[in-house]
PDB file of C-alpha atoms in Angstrom:
ATOM      1  CA  ILE A   3     201.749  44.920 129.765  1.00  0.00           C
ATOM      2  CA  ALA A   4     203.602  42.966 132.467  1.00  0.00           C
ATOM      3  CA  ASN A   5     205.906  41.319 129.903  1.00  0.00           C
ATOM      4  CA  GLN A   6     206.949  44.410 127.963  1.00  0.00           C
ATOM      5  CA  GLY A   7     208.721  47.571 129.036  1.00  0.00           C
ATOM      6  CA  PHE A   8     211.343  46.574 131.600  1.00  0.00           C
ATOM      7  CA  ASN A   9     214.683  48.280 130.960  1.00  0.00           C
ATOM      8  CA  PRO A  10     217.524  46.087 132.297  1.00  0.00           C
ATOM      9  CA  THR A  11     220.029  48.884 131.810  1.00  0.00           C
ATOM     10  CA  THR A  12     218.329  51.240 134.249  1.00  0.00           C
ATOM     11  CA  ASP A  13     216.621  48.443 136.209  1.00  0.00           C
ATOM     12  CA  SER A  14     213.339  50.341 135.880  1.00  0.00           C
ATOM     13  CA  TRP A  15     210.031  50.134 134.048  1.00  0.00           C
ATOM     14  CA  ASP A  16     209.803  52.201 130.846  1.00  0.00           C
ATOM     15  CA  GLY A  17     206.782  50.644 129.166  1.00  0.00           C
ATOM     16  CA  SER A  18     203.008  50.956 129.414  1.00  0.00           C
ATOM     17  CA  LYS A  19     201.430  51.051 132.861  1.00  0.00           C
ATOM     18  CA  LEU A  20     198.349  49.875 134.704  1.00  0.00           C
ATOM     19  CA  ARG A  21     197.201  52.523 137.177  1.00  0.00           C
ATOM     20  CA  ILE A  22     194.877  51.819 140.110  1.00  0.00           C
ATOM     21  CA  TYR A  23     193.002  54.756 141.629  1.00  0.00           C
ATOM     22  CA  PHE A  24     191.813  54.444 145.220  1.00  0.00           C
ATOM     23  CA  PRO A  25     189.131  56.694 146.790  1.00  0.00           C
ATOM     24  CA  ASP A  26     191.656  58.458 149.055  1.00  0.00           C
ATOM     25  CA  GLU A  27     195.388  58.915 149.502  1.00  0.00           C
ATOM     26  CA  GLY A  28     195.432  56.809 152.675  1.00  0.00           C
ATOM     27  CA  SER A  29     194.247  53.724 150.792  1.00  0.00           C
ATOM     28  CA  ALA A  30     196.690  54.378 147.956  1.00  0.00           C
ATOM     29  CA  ALA A  31     199.576  54.744 150.435  1.00  0.00           C
ATOM     30  CA  LEU A  32     198.698  51.425 152.086  1.00  0.00           C
ATOM     31  CA  ALA A  33     198.627  49.745 148.663  1.00  0.00           C
ATOM     32  CA  ARG A  34     202.054  51.152 147.814  1.00  0.00           C
ATOM     33  CA  ARG A  35     203.410  49.807 151.086  1.00  0.00           C
ATOM     34  CA  ASP A  36     201.739  46.396 151.184  1.00  0.00           C
ATOM     35  CA  TRP A  37     201.178  45.499 147.531  1.00  0.00           C
ATOM     36  CA  LYS A  38     204.254  46.862 145.760  1.00  0.00           C
ATOM     37  CA  SER A  39     206.197  43.621 146.141  1.00  0.00           C
ATOM     38  CA  GLU A  40     203.150  41.561 145.115  1.00  0.00           C
ATOM     39  CA  VAL A  41     202.387  43.175 141.751  1.00  0.00           C
ATOM     40  CA  PRO A  42     204.393  43.647 138.525  1.00  0.00           C
ATOM     41  CA  SER A  43     206.496  46.778 138.017  1.00  0.00           C
ATOM     42  CA  CYS A  44     203.968  48.085 135.504  1.00  0.00           C
ATOM     43  CA  VAL A  45     201.350  48.630 138.250  1.00  0.00           C
ATOM     44  CA  GLU A  46     201.200  52.009 139.997  1.00  0.00           C
ATOM     45  CA  PHE A  47     198.812  53.368 142.643  1.00  0.00           C
ATOM     46  CA  SER A  48     197.138  56.777 142.818  1.00  0.00           C
ATOM     47  CA  SER A  49     194.221  58.373 144.644  1.00  0.00           C
ATOM     48  CA  CYS A  50     191.104  60.236 143.554  1.00  0.00           C
ATOM     49  CA  GLY A  51     191.444  63.928 144.304  1.00  0.00           C
ATOM     50  CA  GLY A  52     194.313  65.870 145.801  1.00  0.00           C
ATOM     51  CA  VAL A  53     197.439  66.984 143.977  1.00  0.00           C
ATOM     52  CA  GLN A  54     198.304  64.589 141.147  1.00  0.00           C
ATOM     53  CA  VAL A  55     202.074  64.271 140.689  1.00  0.00           C
ATOM     54  CA  ALA A  56     202.281  60.855 139.005  1.00  0.00           C
ATOM     55  CA  ASP A  57     203.304  60.593 135.363  1.00  0.00           C
ATOM     56  CA  THR A  58     200.222  59.203 133.606  1.00  0.00           C
ATOM     57  CA  SER A  59     201.526  59.599 130.051  1.00  0.00           C
ATOM     58  CA  LYS A  60     202.114  55.831 129.715  1.00  0.00           C
ATOM     59  CA  ASP A  61     198.897  54.571 131.328  1.00  0.00           C
ATOM     60  CA  SER A  62     197.273  51.923 129.125  1.00  0.00           C
ATOM     61  CA  VAL A  63     194.911  50.344 131.660  1.00  0.00           C
ATOM     62  CA  VAL A  64     193.116  52.416 134.303  1.00  0.00           C
ATOM     63  CA  LEU A  65     191.307  50.816 137.233  1.00  0.00           C
ATOM     64  CA  PHE A  66     189.145  52.760 139.694  1.00  0.00           C
ATOM     65  CA  PHE A  67     188.689  50.893 142.960  1.00  0.00           C
ATOM     66  CA  CYS A  68     185.341  51.673 144.660  1.00  0.00           C
ATOM     67  CA  PRO A  69     184.973  55.257 143.405  1.00  0.00           C
ATOM     68  CA  ARG A  70     182.272  57.133 145.354  1.00  0.00           C
ATOM     69  CA  ALA A  71     179.872  59.872 144.349  1.00  0.00           C
ATOM     70  CA  SER A  72     182.107  62.467 146.005  1.00  0.00           C
ATOM     71  CA  GLU A  73     184.883  61.487 143.548  1.00  0.00           C
ATOM     72  CA  ALA A  74     182.648  61.419 140.446  1.00  0.00           C
ATOM     73  CA  GLU A  75     183.944  64.742 139.094  1.00  0.00           C
ATOM     74  CA  PHE A  76     187.557  63.627 139.504  1.00  0.00           C
ATOM     75  CA  VAL A  77     186.891  60.239 137.868  1.00  0.00           C
ATOM     76  CA  GLU A  78     185.276  61.943 134.898  1.00  0.00           C
ATOM     77  CA  GLN A  79     188.201  64.378 134.577  1.00  0.00           C
ATOM     78  CA  ILE A  80     190.788  61.577 134.714  1.00  0.00           C
ATOM     79  CA  LEU A  81     188.936  59.564 132.084  1.00  0.00           C
ATOM     80  CA  TYR A  82     188.772  62.472 129.645  1.00  0.00           C
ATOM     81  CA  GLU A  83     192.409  63.463 130.202  1.00  0.00           C
ATOM     82  CA  THR A  84     193.677  59.902 129.836  1.00  0.00           C
ATOM     83  CA  GLU A  85     191.662  59.352 126.664  1.00  0.00           C
ATOM     84  CA  GLU A  86     193.019  62.609 125.245  1.00  0.00           C
ATOM     85  CA  LYS A  87     196.635  61.743 126.113  1.00  0.00           C
ATOM     86  CA  ARG A  88     196.649  58.079 125.165  1.00  0.00           C
ATOM     87  CA  GLY A  89     194.010  57.781 122.455  1.00  0.00           C
ATOM     88  CA  ASP A  90     193.947  54.262 121.031  1.00  0.00           C
ATOM     89  CA  GLU A  91     196.779  53.243 123.379  1.00  0.00           C
ATOM     90  CA  LEU A  92     194.308  53.330 126.283  1.00  0.00           C
ATOM     91  CA  MET A  93     193.271  49.688 126.126  1.00  0.00           C
ATOM     92  CA  LEU A  94     190.847  49.349 129.024  1.00  0.00           C
ATOM     93  CA  THR A  95     189.118  51.243 131.824  1.00  0.00           C
ATOM     94  CA  VAL A  96     187.662  49.243 134.709  1.00  0.00           C
ATOM     95  CA  MET A  97     185.577  50.375 137.679  1.00  0.00           C
ATOM     96  CA  VAL A  98     185.293  48.030 140.652  1.00  0.00           C
ATOM     97  CA  ASN A  99     182.124  48.520 142.752  1.00  0.00           C
ATOM     98  CA  PRO A 100     181.491  52.130 141.672  1.00  0.00           C
ATOM     99  CA  LEU A 101     178.947  54.283 143.498  1.00  0.00           C
ATOM    100  CA  LEU A 102     179.102  57.409 141.361  1.00  0.00           C
ATOM    101  CA  VAL A 103     175.485  58.511 141.724  1.00  0.00           C
ATOM    102  CA  ASP A 104     174.168  58.966 145.252  1.00  0.00           C
ATOM    103  CA  MET A 105     171.062  60.940 146.147  1.00  0.00           C
ATOM    104  CA  GLY A 106     172.790  62.551 149.139  1.00  0.00           C
ATOM    105  CA  VAL A 107     175.703  63.816 147.019  1.00  0.00           C
ATOM    106  CA  THR A 108     174.662  64.150 143.368  1.00  0.00           C
ATOM    107  CA  GLY A 109     170.889  64.179 143.900  1.00  0.00           C
ATOM    108  CA  PHE A 110     168.406  62.467 141.613  1.00  0.00           C
ATOM    109  CA  GLY A 111     167.488  65.568 139.584  1.00  0.00           C
ATOM    110  CA  MET A 112     169.151  67.074 136.526  1.00  0.00           C
ATOM    111  CA  ALA A 113     172.675  66.953 137.975  1.00  0.00           C
ATOM    112  CA  GLY A 114     172.485  63.245 138.721  1.00  0.00           C
ATOM    113  CA  ARG A 115     170.854  62.529 135.360  1.00  0.00           C
ATOM    114  CA  ARG A 116     173.533  64.403 133.402  1.00  0.00           C
ATOM    115  CA  LEU A 117     176.307  62.668 135.322  1.00  0.00           C
ATOM    116  CA  ARG A 118     174.727  59.302 134.553  1.00  0.00           C
ATOM    117  CA  GLU A 119     174.434  60.165 130.852  1.00  0.00           C
ATOM    118  CA  ARG A 120     178.030  61.414 130.587  1.00  0.00           C
ATOM    119  CA  LEU A 121     179.854  58.904 132.726  1.00  0.00           C
ATOM    120  CA  ILE A 122     177.799  55.828 133.571  1.00  0.00           C
ATOM    121  CA  ASP A 123     175.414  54.979 130.742  1.00  0.00           C
ATOM    122  CA  GLY A 124     178.276  54.185 128.363  1.00  0.00           C
ATOM    123  CA  LEU A 125     179.837  51.647 130.722  1.00  0.00           C
ATOM    124  CA  ILE A 126     179.188  47.903 130.444  1.00  0.00           C
ATOM    125  CA  PRO A 127     178.673  46.166 133.808  1.00  0.00           C
ATOM    126  CA  ALA A 128     180.731  42.987 133.373  1.00  0.00           C
ATOM    127  CA  TYR A 129     180.232  41.582 136.876  1.00  0.00           C
ATOM    128  CA  TYR A 130     177.604  42.756 139.306  1.00  0.00           C
ATOM    129  CA  LEU A 131     176.600  41.478 142.732  1.00  0.00           C
ATOM    130  CA  ARG A 132     174.378  43.316 145.190  1.00  0.00           C
ATOM    131  CA  THR A 133     172.921  41.616 148.229  1.00  0.00           C
ATOM    132  CA  LEU A 134     169.349  42.444 149.197  1.00  0.00           C
ATOM    133  CA  PRO A 135     167.449  41.848 152.449  1.00  0.00           C
ATOM    134  CA  TRP A 136     165.501  39.123 150.675  1.00  0.00           C
ATOM    135  CA  GLY A 137     167.892  37.997 147.911  1.00  0.00           C
ATOM    136  CA  ALA A 138     170.444  39.286 145.437  1.00  0.00           C
ATOM    137  CA  LEU A 139     170.901  41.130 142.134  1.00  0.00           C
ATOM    138  CA  THR A 140     173.618  39.670 139.894  1.00  0.00           C
ATOM    139  CA  ARG A 141     175.156  39.792 136.455  1.00  0.00           C
ATOM    140  CA  VAL A 142     178.004  37.976 134.712  1.00  0.00           C
ATOM    141  CA  TRP A 143     178.558  39.432 131.244  1.00  0.00           C
ATOM    142  CA  PRO A 144     177.317  38.616 128.621  1.00  0.00           C
ATOM    143  CA  GLN A 145     174.398  37.097 130.504  1.00  0.00           C
ATOM    144  CA  LEU A 146     171.409  39.127 131.679  1.00  0.00           C
ATOM    145  CA  PHE A 147     170.916  40.897 134.998  1.00  0.00           C
ATOM    146  CA  THR A 148     169.099  38.507 137.304  1.00  0.00           C
ATOM    147  CA  VAL A 149     167.061  39.077 140.461  1.00  0.00           C
ATOM    148  CA  TRP A 150     167.055  36.218 142.973  1.00  0.00           C
ATOM    149  CA  GLN A 151     164.901  35.584 146.022  1.00  0.00           C
ATOM    150  CA  GLU A 152     165.956  33.445 148.961  1.00  0.00           C
ATOM    151  CA  ASP A 153     164.177  30.086 148.857  1.00  0.00           C
ATOM    152  CA  ALA A 154     165.014  27.293 151.288  1.00  0.00           C
ATOM    153  CA  GLU A 155     163.457  24.710 148.965  1.00  0.00           C
ATOM    154  CA  GLU A 156     165.977  25.411 146.195  1.00  0.00           C
ATOM    155  CA  SER A 157     169.291  23.525 146.214  1.00  0.00           C
ATOM    156  CA  THR A 158     171.216  26.794 145.836  1.00  0.00           C
ATOM    157  CA  GLY A 159     169.117  28.608 148.422  1.00  0.00           C
ATOM    158  CA  TYR A 160     167.886  31.117 145.819  1.00  0.00           C
ATOM    159  CA  ARG A 161     165.131  31.225 143.205  1.00  0.00           C
ATOM    160  CA  LEU A 162     165.303  33.279 140.007  1.00  0.00           C
ATOM    161  CA  ILE A 163     162.362  35.684 139.836  1.00  0.00           C
ATOM    162  CA  LYS A 164     163.394  38.082 137.031  1.00  0.00           C
ATOM    163  CA  ALA A 165     165.951  38.449 134.221  1.00  0.00           C
ATOM    164  CA  MET A 166     166.532  41.809 132.491  1.00  0.00           C
ATOM    165  CA  ASP A 167     168.799  43.160 129.758  1.00  0.00           C
ATOM    166  CA  ARG A 168     169.654  46.271 131.824  1.00  0.00           C
ATOM    167  CA  LEU A 169     170.458  47.151 135.420  1.00  0.00           C
ATOM    168  CA  PRO A 170     167.157  47.798 137.220  1.00  0.00           C
ATOM    169  CA  SER A 171     166.810  50.776 139.536  1.00  0.00           C
ATOM    170  CA  ASN A 172     166.254  50.340 143.261  1.00  0.00           C
ATOM    171  CA  PRO A 173     162.482  50.937 142.983  1.00  0.00           C
ATOM    172  CA  GLU A 174     162.272  48.464 140.097  1.00  0.00           C
ATOM    173  CA  VAL A 175     164.026  45.777 142.133  1.00  0.00           C
ATOM    174  CA  GLU A 176     161.579  46.237 145.001  1.00  0.00           C
ATOM    175  CA  ASP A 177     158.656  46.195 142.564  1.00  0.00           C
ATOM    176  CA  ILE A 178     159.903  42.893 141.127  1.00  0.00           C
ATOM    177  CA  TYR A 179     159.903  41.412 144.627  1.00  0.00           C
ATOM    178  CA  ASP A 180     156.462  42.825 145.461  1.00  0.00           C
ATOM    179  CA  ILE A 181     154.929  41.519 142.216  1.00  0.00           C
ATOM    180  CA  GLU A 182     156.483  38.080 142.706  1.00  0.00           C
ATOM    181  CA  ASN A 183     155.046  37.846 146.222  1.00  0.00           C
ATOM    182  CA  GLY A 184     151.596  39.237 145.433  1.00  0.00           C
ATOM    183  CA  GLU A 185     152.118  42.526 147.252  1.00  0.00           C
ATOM    184  CA  MET A 186     151.729  44.628 144.104  1.00  0.00           C
ATOM    185  CA  SER A 187     149.879  44.345 140.795  1.00  0.00           C
ATOM    186  CA  ALA A 188     151.918  43.629 137.691  1.00  0.00           C
ATOM    187  CA  PRO A 189     151.948  46.349 134.969  1.00  0.00           C
ATOM    188  CA  GLY A 190     148.688  46.395 133.079  1.00  0.00           C
ATOM    189  CA  GLU A 191     146.661  45.157 136.050  1.00  0.00           C
ATOM    190  CA  GLY A 192     144.898  46.916 138.897  1.00  0.00           C
ATOM    191  CA  PHE A 193     143.493  50.437 138.704  1.00  0.00           C
ATOM    192  CA  GLY A 194     145.492  51.896 135.822  1.00  0.00           C
ATOM    193  CA  LEU A 195     146.650  55.460 136.467  1.00  0.00           C
ATOM    194  CA  LEU A 196     145.926  55.365 140.209  1.00  0.00           C
ATOM    195  CA  ASN A 197     147.862  52.119 140.572  1.00  0.00           C
ATOM    196  CA  ALA A 198     150.817  53.551 138.620  1.00  0.00           C
ATOM    197  CA  LEU A 199     150.754  56.709 140.741  1.00  0.00           C
ATOM    198  CA  GLY A 200     150.803  54.626 143.903  1.00  0.00           C
ATOM    199  CA  ASP A 201     153.747  52.612 142.590  1.00  0.00           C
ATOM    200  CA  PHE A 202     155.585  55.853 141.776  1.00  0.00           C
ATOM    201  CA  VAL A 203     155.086  57.220 145.278  1.00  0.00           C
ATOM    202  CA  ASN A 204     156.224  53.936 146.815  1.00  0.00           C
ATOM    203  CA  GLY A 205     159.285  53.980 144.588  1.00  0.00           C
ATOM    204  CA  MET A 206     160.214  57.525 145.612  1.00  0.00           C
ATOM    205  CA  THR A 207     160.008  56.606 149.288  1.00  0.00           C
ATOM    206  CA  ARG A 208     162.543  53.811 148.686  1.00  0.00           C
ATOM    207  CA  LEU A 209     165.187  56.117 147.170  1.00  0.00           C
TER     208      LEU A 209
END
């Protein structure tokens, strides 16, 4: 994109664009002020929500920077509108550190589940890093999601305790830690239904 579209006659950019959406207009305004001279002419900055006045008809790459649950409806709307306008010319959509489902905003009932199905489940987490009180949850595509526990005896300071082909939920991550450290029975052990019910209640309290 950066090498195609500059019009020397008008000294302006006429080609495809990369648009970065920030959570609020304040962040977008700071980016326009501080980053404009640091990025190619094809890059433009917008914000989630508010009145949208930018011309998005040439957007080919869309990047959402730290979208929050309160902006989930706007993010979904922008994605659908951009896909409808650009079709196959929309090359890539990237979300950096999204938090689109939050119990305090979207809830964990039907509304949160439908939002996840419509907007999140189809996305591929390429890079993922979340620090935990006792370790970290990581992923570098195409490798698996990995759960690590701090271990002073390891050269890296961390020990791999679980690898999964999907992003585990918060309760699952805590269960992995508990099972690894003998604080919880692994699936198929213990007291069957009562043990599973106890695990469910513990998981709900961690949400």
